[in-house]
Tab-separated table of C-alpha atoms in Angstrom:
chain	number	residue	atom	x	y	z
A	17	MET	CA	37.328	-16.086	-12.422
A	18	PHE	CA	34.321	-16.140	-14.824
A	19	THR	CA	35.122	-12.468	-15.531
A	20	GLN	CA	38.584	-13.398	-16.797
A	21	LEU	CA	37.274	-16.345	-18.868
A	22	PHE	CA	34.369	-14.377	-20.432
A	23	GLY	CA	36.600	-11.324	-20.856
A	24	SER	CA	39.207	-13.409	-22.717
A	25	TYR	CA	36.442	-14.972	-24.877
A	26	LEU	CA	35.186	-11.514	-25.913
A	27	LEU	CA	38.653	-10.411	-26.718
A	28	ASN	CA	39.698	-13.492	-28.616
A	29	ASN	CA	36.549	-13.281	-30.693
A	30	LYS	CA	37.156	-9.585	-31.304
A	31	LEU	CA	33.794	-8.690	-29.820
A	32	ILE	CA	35.405	-5.890	-27.769
A	33	SER	CA	38.849	-4.301	-27.905
A	34	PRO	CA	41.531	-4.626	-25.226
A	35	GLU	CA	41.037	-0.978	-24.358
A	36	GLN	CA	37.305	-1.513	-23.977
A	37	LEU	CA	37.837	-4.568	-21.821
A	38	LYS	CA	40.198	-2.632	-19.603
A	39	GLU	CA	37.785	0.238	-19.285
A	40	ALA	CA	34.888	-2.213	-18.526
A	41	LEU	CA	36.972	-3.945	-15.880
A	42	GLU	CA	37.639	-0.614	-14.196
A	43	TYR	CA	34.068	0.535	-14.504
A	44	GLN	CA	32.652	-2.727	-13.182
A	45	LYS	CA	33.898	-1.968	-9.728
A	46	THR	CA	31.308	0.859	-9.493
A	47	VAL	CA	28.278	-0.657	-11.367
A	48	HIS	CA	25.115	-1.956	-9.947
A	49	LEU	CA	23.710	-5.098	-11.507
A	50	LYS	CA	20.550	-4.545	-13.402
A	51	LEU	CA	17.788	-7.134	-13.382
A	52	GLY	CA	17.565	-7.103	-17.215
A	53	VAL	CA	21.133	-8.250	-17.623
A	54	LEU	CA	20.725	-10.937	-14.925
A	55	ALA	CA	17.470	-12.179	-16.499
A	56	VAL	CA	19.249	-12.679	-19.852
A	57	ASN	CA	22.248	-14.226	-18.219
A	58	SER	CA	20.123	-16.637	-16.291
A	59	GLY	CA	18.062	-17.635	-19.408
A	60	PHE	CA	14.811	-16.538	-17.706
A	61	MET	CA	14.240	-13.838	-20.365
A	62	SER	CA	15.464	-13.017	-23.818
A	63	ALA	CA	17.106	-9.684	-24.647
A	64	ASP	CA	13.974	-8.781	-26.645
A	65	GLN	CA	11.734	-9.415	-23.620
A	66	VAL	CA	14.007	-7.273	-21.500
A	67	ASN	CA	13.764	-4.458	-24.028
A	68	MET	CA	10.020	-4.746	-23.992
A	69	VAL	CA	9.974	-4.343	-20.214
A	70	HIS	CA	12.288	-1.347	-20.570
A	71	ASN	CA	9.954	0.225	-23.091
A	72	ARG	CA	7.030	-0.311	-20.794
A	73	GLN	CA	9.007	1.143	-17.907
A	74	SER	CA	9.211	4.377	-19.833
A	75	THR	CA	5.457	4.707	-19.801
A	76	VAL	CA	4.542	3.451	-16.348
A	77	ASP	CA	6.126	4.058	-12.943
A	78	LYS	CA	6.783	0.429	-12.008
A	79	LYS	CA	9.816	-1.652	-11.199
A	80	PHE	CA	11.399	-4.013	-13.725
A	81	GLY	CA	10.383	-7.051	-11.762
A	82	GLU	CA	6.750	-5.961	-11.459
A	83	ILE	CA	6.404	-5.378	-15.167
A	84	ALA	CA	8.213	-8.597	-16.090
A	85	ILE	CA	5.754	-10.564	-13.992
A	86	GLU	CA	2.768	-8.659	-15.427
A	87	MET	CA	3.940	-9.381	-18.966
A	88	GLY	CA	4.315	-13.055	-17.996
A	89	PHE	CA	8.056	-13.295	-18.634
A	90	VAL	CA	9.004	-14.471	-15.135
A	91	ASP	CA	7.077	-15.650	-12.035
A	92	GLU	CA	7.638	-14.634	-8.387
A	93	GLU	CA	10.080	-17.509	-7.847
A	94	LYS	CA	12.317	-16.507	-10.752
A	95	LEU	CA	12.148	-12.856	-9.697
A	96	ASN	CA	13.308	-13.755	-6.241
A	97	ILE	CA	16.187	-15.801	-7.757
A	98	LEU	CA	17.148	-12.753	-9.889
A	99	LEU	CA	16.928	-10.436	-6.879
A	100	SER	CA	19.187	-12.621	-4.796
A	101	THR	CA	21.675	-12.993	-7.709
A	102	GLN	CA	21.757	-9.170	-8.005
A	103	LYS	CA	23.713	-9.157	-4.789
A	104	SER	CA	26.274	-11.757	-5.829
A	105	GLY	CA	27.922	-9.610	-8.410
A	106	HIS	CA	29.589	-12.201	-10.650
A	107	LEU	CA	28.148	-10.634	-13.777
A	108	LEU	CA	29.491	-7.078	-13.269
A	109	LEU	CA	31.661	-7.301	-16.360
A	110	GLY	CA	28.600	-7.847	-18.567
A	111	GLN	CA	26.726	-5.031	-16.890
A	112	ALA	CA	29.765	-2.764	-17.410
A	113	ILE	CA	30.089	-3.659	-21.082
A	114	VAL	CA	26.412	-2.898	-21.708
A	115	ASP	CA	26.490	0.323	-19.697
A	116	LYS	CA	29.563	1.474	-21.544
A	117	LYS	CA	27.703	0.648	-24.849
A	118	PHE	CA	30.565	-1.607	-26.026
A	119	MET	CA	27.882	-4.143	-26.757
A	120	THR	CA	24.080	-4.076	-26.870
A	121	LEU	CA	22.131	-6.326	-24.538
A	122	ASN	CA	21.308	-8.505	-27.633
A	123	GLN	CA	24.983	-8.787	-28.613
A	124	PHE	CA	25.747	-9.690	-24.994
A	125	GLU	CA	23.074	-12.357	-25.012
A	126	GLU	CA	24.460	-13.704	-28.326
A	127	ALA	CA	28.083	-13.709	-26.910
A	128	LEU	CA	26.921	-15.631	-23.809
A	129	ASN	CA	25.119	-18.214	-25.939
A	130	ASN	CA	28.067	-18.650	-28.180
A	131	TYR	CA	30.384	-19.031	-25.242
A	132	LYS	CA	28.199	-21.829	-23.961
A	133	LYS	CA	28.078	-23.426	-27.397
A	134	ASP	CA	31.754	-23.033	-28.065
A	135	HIS	CA	32.601	-24.639	-24.684
A	136	ARG	CA	29.825	-27.313	-25.069
A	137	LEU	CA	28.271	-26.188	-21.789
A	138	THR	CA	24.821	-27.024	-20.585
A	139	ASN	CA	22.908	-24.311	-18.790
A	140	GLU	CA	23.638	-26.114	-15.560
A	141	GLN	CA	27.321	-26.301	-16.243
A	142	PHE	CA	27.283	-22.583	-17.159
A	143	LYS	CA	25.723	-21.673	-13.903
A	144	LEU	CA	28.326	-23.624	-12.001
A	145	ILE	CA	31.090	-21.711	-13.821
A	146	GLN	CA	29.447	-18.411	-13.106
A	147	ASN	CA	29.214	-19.455	-9.514
A	148	GLU	CA	33.001	-19.798	-9.550
A	149	ASP	CA	32.825	-23.609	-9.358
A	150	ILE	CA	36.519	-24.179	-10.022
A	151	ASP	CA	36.159	-27.919	-10.613
A	152	GLN	CA	33.653	-27.185	-13.358
A	153	ILE	CA	35.792	-24.470	-14.879
A	154	VAL	CA	38.791	-26.730	-15.055
A	155	ASP	CA	36.671	-29.534	-16.443
A	156	SER	CA	35.370	-27.342	-19.204
A	157	LEU	CA	38.703	-25.653	-19.974
A	158	TYR	CA	41.203	-28.498	-19.830
A	159	ASN	CA	40.766	-31.543	-21.902
A	160	PHE	CA	43.723	-33.772	-21.209
A	161	GLY	CA	42.068	-36.595	-23.075
A	162	GLU	CA	41.012	-39.990	-21.715
A	163	PHE	CA	43.751	-42.139	-20.264
A	164	ASP	CA	44.516	-43.965	-17.038
A	165	GLY	CA	45.136	-41.145	-14.476
A	166	SER	CA	43.625	-38.241	-16.459
A	167	LYS	CA	41.199	-37.595	-13.625
A	168	ALA	CA	44.157	-36.973	-11.306
A	169	TYR	CA	45.292	-34.280	-13.770
A	170	LYS	CA	41.991	-32.476	-13.577
A	171	ASP	CA	41.965	-32.810	-9.732
A	172	TYR	CA	45.439	-31.452	-9.658
A	173	PHE	CA	44.547	-28.489	-11.765
A	174	SER	CA	41.404	-27.672	-9.758
A	175	LEU	CA	43.589	-27.432	-6.711
A	176	LEU	CA	46.288	-25.532	-8.608
A	177	VAL	CA	43.806	-22.926	-9.872
A	178	ARG	CA	42.316	-22.436	-6.367
A	179	ASN	CA	45.766	-21.875	-4.941
A	180	ILE	CA	46.814	-19.535	-7.751
A	181	ILE	CA	43.771	-17.416	-6.923
A	182	ARG	CA	44.547	-17.671	-3.191
A	183	PHE	CA	48.247	-17.077	-3.199
A	184	ILE	CA	49.309	-15.405	-6.487
A	185	ASP	CA	46.647	-13.414	-8.353
A	186	ASP	CA	43.071	-13.866	-9.460
A	187	ASP	CA	43.580	-11.690	-12.490
A	188	PHE	CA	44.833	-14.179	-15.110
A	189	LYS	CA	43.701	-15.684	-18.342
A	190	PRO	CA	43.863	-19.437	-18.703
A	191	MET	CA	45.245	-20.382	-22.154
A	192	ASP	CA	44.982	-23.604	-24.209
A	193	ILE	CA	46.828	-26.629	-22.894
A	194	LYS	CA	49.630	-27.996	-25.007
A	195	PRO	CA	50.689	-31.558	-25.032
A	196	PHE	CA	54.496	-31.793	-25.465
A	197	THR	CA	57.286	-34.360	-26.003
A	198	GLU	CA	60.006	-31.801	-25.519
A	199	TYR	CA	59.906	-28.542	-23.463
A	200	LYS	CA	62.669	-25.947	-23.025
A	201	ALA	CA	62.358	-24.072	-19.815
A	202	ASP	CA	64.045	-20.753	-19.090
A	203	TRP	CA	63.430	-21.172	-15.375
A	204	LEU	CA	61.794	-24.311	-13.910
A	205	ALA	CA	60.762	-25.453	-10.497
A	206	SER	CA	59.851	-29.149	-10.575
A	207	GLN	CA	58.682	-31.805	-8.051
A	208	ASN	CA	57.924	-35.499	-8.386
A	209	ILE	CA	54.921	-37.048	-6.692
A	210	SER	CA	55.378	-40.852	-6.265
A	211	GLY	CA	53.024	-43.668	-5.269
A	212	PRO	CA	49.933	-45.199	-6.776
A	213	VAL	CA	49.398	-41.832	-8.577
A	214	SER	CA	52.812	-40.808	-9.885
A	215	LEU	CA	53.208	-37.345	-11.345
A	216	TYR	CA	55.921	-34.965	-12.533
A	217	THR	CA	54.924	-31.363	-11.825
A	218	GLY	CA	56.519	-28.023	-12.602
A	219	VAL	CA	56.219	-24.277	-12.794
A	220	SER	CA	58.112	-22.563	-15.601
A	221	ALA	CA	58.528	-19.092	-16.947
A	222	ASP	CA	60.943	-16.680	-18.469
A	223	GLU	CA	63.119	-14.803	-15.971
A	224	LYS	CA	60.850	-11.745	-15.719
A	225	ALA	CA	57.721	-13.702	-15.044
A	226	PHE	CA	59.521	-16.107	-12.787
A	227	ILE	CA	60.685	-13.255	-10.573
A	228	SER	CA	57.293	-11.594	-10.531
A	229	PHE	CA	55.495	-14.947	-9.734
A	230	ALA	CA	58.002	-15.545	-6.872
A	231	GLY	CA	57.389	-11.968	-5.563
A	232	LYS	CA	53.612	-12.344	-5.646
A	233	HIS	CA	53.787	-15.640	-3.730
A	234	ALA	CA	56.237	-14.350	-1.080
A	235	ARG	CA	54.592	-10.866	-1.006
A	236	GLU	CA	58.053	-9.414	-1.546
A	237	ASN	CA	59.427	-7.183	-4.270
A	238	TYR	CA	62.050	-9.295	-6.007
A	239	THR	CA	64.164	-7.915	-8.782
A	240	SER	CA	66.464	-10.832	-9.647
A	241	VAL	CA	66.586	-14.651	-9.365
A	242	ASP	CA	68.294	-15.385	-6.101
A	243	GLU	CA	67.834	-18.027	-3.407
A	244	TYR	CA	64.670	-16.395	-2.181
A	245	THR	CA	63.057	-16.196	-5.617
A	246	LYS	CA	63.814	-19.829	-6.305
A	247	ALA	CA	62.596	-20.857	-2.879
A	248	SER	CA	59.348	-18.903	-3.347
A	249	VAL	CA	58.479	-20.627	-6.594
A	250	GLY	CA	59.584	-24.006	-5.308
A	251	GLU	CA	57.529	-23.505	-2.168
A	252	PHE	CA	54.374	-22.640	-4.128
A	253	LEU	CA	54.750	-25.879	-6.046
A	254	ASN	CA	55.444	-27.757	-2.837
A	255	LEU	CA	52.349	-26.223	-1.214
A	256	VAL	CA	50.077	-27.197	-4.091
A	257	ASN	CA	51.584	-30.714	-4.205
A	258	GLY	CA	51.371	-31.084	-0.426
A	259	LEU	CA	47.665	-30.236	-0.553
A	260	PHE	CA	47.229	-32.605	-3.427
A	261	LEU	CA	48.724	-35.433	-1.179
A	262	VAL	CA	46.422	-34.451	1.637
A	263	ASN	CA	43.292	-34.661	-0.708
A	264	MET	CA	44.506	-38.021	-2.117
A	265	SER	CA	45.219	-39.191	1.483
A	266	ASP	CA	41.622	-38.488	2.334
A	267	LEU	CA	40.736	-40.926	-0.423
A	268	ASP	CA	43.041	-43.475	1.170
A	269	ILE	CA	45.656	-43.028	-1.579
A	270	GLU	CA	48.934	-42.372	0.117
A	271	LEU	CA	51.555	-40.606	-1.895
A	272	GLU	CA	55.039	-39.190	-1.307
A	273	LEU	CA	56.729	-35.989	-2.380
A	274	ASN	CA	60.365	-35.563	-3.469
A	275	PRO	CA	62.106	-32.346	-2.648
A	276	GLN	CA	61.476	-29.683	-5.336
A	277	VAL	CA	64.323	-28.670	-7.675
A	278	VAL	CA	64.795	-25.299	-9.324
A	279	GLU	CA	66.841	-25.144	-12.543
A	280	LYS	CA	67.746	-22.728	-15.321
A	281	ASN	CA	67.780	-23.626	-19.028
A	282	LYS	CA	66.266	-27.004	-18.408
A	283	ASN	CA	65.285	-29.211	-21.354
A	284	ILE	CA	62.481	-31.636	-20.389
A	285	THR	CA	62.158	-34.737	-22.557
A	286	GLY	CA	61.044	-38.351	-22.215
A	287	LEU	CA	57.905	-37.694	-20.188
A	288	ASN	CA	54.641	-39.618	-20.692
A	289	LYS	CA	51.343	-37.733	-21.157
A	290	ALA	CA	53.079	-34.413	-20.687
A	291	PHE	CA	51.141	-31.216	-20.837
A	292	CYS	CA	52.061	-27.489	-20.628
A	293	VAL	CA	49.287	-25.355	-19.203
A	294	PRO	CA	49.975	-21.651	-19.661
A	295	PHE	CA	48.354	-18.875	-17.569
A	296	GLU	CA	48.708	-15.348	-18.695
A	297	PHE	CA	49.096	-12.996	-15.792
A	298	SER	CA	49.602	-9.184	-15.972
A	299	PHE	CA	53.318	-9.735	-15.353
A	300	GLY	CA	53.808	-12.478	-18.032
A	301	ILE	CA	53.014	-16.064	-18.901
A	302	VAL	CA	53.637	-18.816	-16.433
A	303	ASN	CA	53.540	-22.461	-17.613
A	304	PHE	CA	52.410	-25.244	-15.377
A	305	ILE	CA	53.717	-28.613	-16.325
A	306	ILE	CA	52.133	-31.986	-15.573
A	307	ALA	CA	53.077	-35.452	-16.726
A	308	LYS	CA	53.041	-38.973	-15.553
A	309	GLY	CA	55.885	-39.559	-13.121
B	16	MET	CA	63.653	-19.729	24.450
B	17	LYS	CA	66.092	-21.166	21.947
B	18	ILE	CA	64.426	-22.474	18.753
B	19	LEU	CA	65.763	-24.530	15.860
B	20	ILE	CA	64.099	-24.151	12.477
B	21	CYS	CA	64.734	-26.958	9.984
B	22	ASP	CA	63.369	-26.411	6.474
B	23	ASP	CA	65.099	-26.730	3.005
B	24	SER	CA	63.270	-23.543	1.883
B	25	ILE	CA	65.184	-20.407	2.765
B	26	LEU	CA	61.948	-18.515	2.382
B	27	ILE	CA	60.032	-20.638	4.939
B	28	ARG	CA	62.969	-20.211	7.389
B	29	LYS	CA	62.860	-16.460	6.898
B	30	GLN	CA	59.060	-16.219	7.365
B	31	LEU	CA	59.059	-18.518	10.412
B	32	LYS	CA	61.927	-16.553	11.901
B	33	GLU	CA	60.033	-13.285	11.476
B	34	TYR	CA	56.926	-14.785	13.165
B	35	LEU	CA	59.089	-16.049	16.028
B	36	ASN	CA	60.893	-12.710	16.362
B	37	ASP	CA	57.448	-11.038	16.530
B	38	CYS	CA	56.649	-13.424	19.433
B	39	GLY	CA	59.736	-12.269	21.228
B	40	CYS	CA	61.924	-15.295	20.361
B	41	THR	CA	65.316	-14.075	19.203
B	42	GLU	CA	67.575	-16.982	19.803
B	43	ILE	CA	67.043	-18.971	16.615
B	44	VAL	CA	69.230	-21.394	14.771
B	45	GLU	CA	68.604	-22.729	11.275
B	46	ALA	CA	69.161	-26.031	9.388
B	47	SER	CA	68.326	-26.750	5.716
B	48	ASP	CA	68.093	-30.551	5.923
B	49	GLY	CA	67.334	-33.313	8.344
B	50	GLN	CA	71.003	-34.316	8.985
B	51	MET	CA	72.008	-30.751	9.700
B	52	SER	CA	69.067	-30.402	12.149
B	53	VAL	CA	70.212	-33.516	14.135
B	54	ASP	CA	73.809	-32.224	14.297
B	55	MET	CA	72.606	-28.828	15.377
B	56	TYR	CA	70.260	-30.107	17.971
B	57	LYS	CA	73.035	-32.054	19.643
B	58	LYS	CA	75.204	-28.949	19.522
B	59	SER	CA	72.793	-26.285	20.633
B	60	LYS	CA	70.048	-28.206	22.624
B	61	PRO	CA	67.119	-25.935	21.647
B	62	ASP	CA	63.853	-25.723	23.617
B	63	LEU	CA	61.730	-26.230	20.522
B	64	VAL	CA	62.302	-27.440	16.925
B	65	PHE	CA	60.141	-26.699	13.836
B	66	MET	CA	60.794	-29.488	11.332
B	67	ASP	CA	59.809	-29.854	7.653
B	68	ILE	CA	59.226	-33.363	6.358
B	69	VAL	CA	60.208	-33.476	2.734
B	70	MET	CA	63.888	-32.392	2.568
B	71	PRO	CA	67.010	-33.481	0.775
B	72	VAL	CA	69.756	-35.577	2.461
B	73	LYS	CA	67.546	-36.688	5.353
B	74	GLY	CA	63.775	-36.232	5.691
B	75	GLY	CA	62.085	-34.769	8.775
B	76	ILE	CA	60.622	-38.025	10.061
B	77	ASP	CA	64.065	-39.698	10.229
B	78	ALA	CA	65.503	-36.542	11.819
B	79	VAL	CA	62.849	-36.290	14.522
B	80	THR	CA	63.434	-40.030	15.295
B	81	GLU	CA	67.189	-39.421	15.775
B	82	ILE	CA	66.649	-36.261	17.795
B	83	LEU	CA	64.320	-38.095	20.186
B	84	GLU	CA	66.698	-40.915	20.526
B	85	PHE	CA	69.312	-38.412	21.619
B	86	ASP	CA	66.877	-36.465	23.880
B	87	LYS	CA	63.575	-38.122	24.713
B	88	ASN	CA	62.235	-34.776	26.066
B	89	ALA	CA	62.833	-32.911	22.812
B	90	LYS	CA	59.884	-30.862	21.520
B	91	VAL	CA	59.623	-31.164	17.757
B	92	VAL	CA	56.753	-29.531	15.818
B	93	MET	CA	56.392	-31.097	12.339
B	94	ALA	CA	55.521	-28.309	9.843
B	95	SER	CA	54.715	-29.691	6.436
B	96	SER	CA	52.666	-28.866	3.316
B	97	SER	CA	51.898	-32.582	2.971
B	98	GLY	CA	49.880	-33.471	6.121
B	99	THR	CA	48.802	-36.858	4.846
B	100	LYS	CA	47.485	-39.543	7.166
B	101	THR	CA	50.771	-41.462	6.648
B	102	HIS	CA	52.948	-38.455	7.457
B	103	LEU	CA	50.808	-37.576	10.494
B	104	LYS	CA	50.982	-41.183	11.770
B	105	LYS	CA	54.715	-41.386	11.158
B	106	ALA	CA	55.330	-38.071	12.836
B	107	LEU	CA	53.341	-39.031	15.916
B	108	GLU	CA	54.983	-42.498	16.094
B	109	ALA	CA	58.373	-40.823	15.859
B	110	GLY	CA	57.341	-38.679	18.811
B	111	ALA	CA	56.578	-35.244	17.313
B	112	TYR	CA	55.035	-32.793	19.811
B	113	GLU	CA	52.690	-31.299	17.233
B	114	PHE	CA	51.882	-31.233	13.471
B	115	ILE	CA	51.009	-28.117	11.582
B	116	GLN	CA	50.004	-27.871	7.908
B	117	LYS	CA	51.690	-25.287	5.766
B	118	PRO	CA	51.054	-22.591	4.863
B	119	PHE	CA	50.959	-21.666	8.565
B	120	ASP	CA	50.179	-18.314	10.025
B	121	GLU	CA	51.395	-16.250	12.897
B	122	ASN	CA	48.586	-17.291	15.185
B	123	GLN	CA	49.470	-21.046	14.937
B	124	ILE	CA	52.964	-20.248	15.935
B	125	LYS	CA	51.780	-18.042	18.813
B	126	ASN	CA	49.505	-20.905	20.046
B	127	ILE	CA	52.294	-23.452	19.976
B	128	LEU	CA	54.531	-21.137	21.979
B	129	ALA	CA	51.710	-20.378	24.468
B	130	ASN	CA	50.965	-24.114	24.944
B	131	LEU	CA	54.630	-24.862	25.449
B	132	ASN	CA	54.973	-22.051	28.060
B	133	LYS	CA	51.866	-23.328	29.857
B	134	GLU	CA	53.401	-26.829	30.085
B	135	GLU	CA	56.526	-25.431	31.509
């Protein structure tokens, strides 16, 4: 997921073009992570230090790690961390961008630093995000504000994101959350959670995205909104909410679910602490709704 | 083996029916809420019931209670996305045969059928 987040960041800040991002995403499937990119990413070395090692490599027949140790930029322990990270592959996008010369290593380093700064991330938090720690990603992306029950919103969205990745698609761009007092839904599947933590939850989209979302979940090729399409979106919501209830039950908080409802042209008003959380998929934008029940 | 599937989601009924068909079960009846499942159980006396919990009209826990009042040997598998401690406790108290958390897969269904066949 970090690929999507960082890719979106580069696009939004016009650091690379949509065509370049697309090409890099394709290319990343074939690239091999280089220690220099990993060293910059981990903060063990600066881009300048990496370039110094590369220059040295052109004059002596030694590996990157050996030279970096000789030059005192990393020690054995850090080199071992880099070598193990090399196999994990979460930075392939960065490598692809540098290989394709869409950015230099220095520009890549600057973009990473700005990403951390813009999202107010410590190095530790950034590492967690790169390691696909969904809780940390949700925590850094979604600021619902501080109110009684706001933690439940974050817990809910961590679960939601995990299940979107599991059951729908991992290729999506999270977008900024929008608080609302009134929301007009083209299509909406909604479900109430009642009990000590009371929530209104929903999935909403225009017809095309609603059909595609339903098809992804059911692994079917739907072409119109029918009973199966509606059931598929409703069941996805029911699945996420059911798991939320199980998680809360493990904390000895017992909640109940109401049957989900699917409606067209629904106007939602009168909710408290209501937020629309859009996700941009390749097939369109799907809005997830959360409010106090 | 005759099986009754009760779930308000037409999609879940379809998926479960496909799994059961793959296991060789072809005699399947469907209900979309708890009340319908009670009525259908009395009418068709299935060997096994798959029952959702959260449904309109009548929920699965109430339905399984009524089914077992009618037939104390009824075999009802609760299949729900919300396997909370409360739901699990209520389902077992009501006399459910087994409890499976959605989303379920084909192997879970196969195991349930195999266990049931062993008992018989």
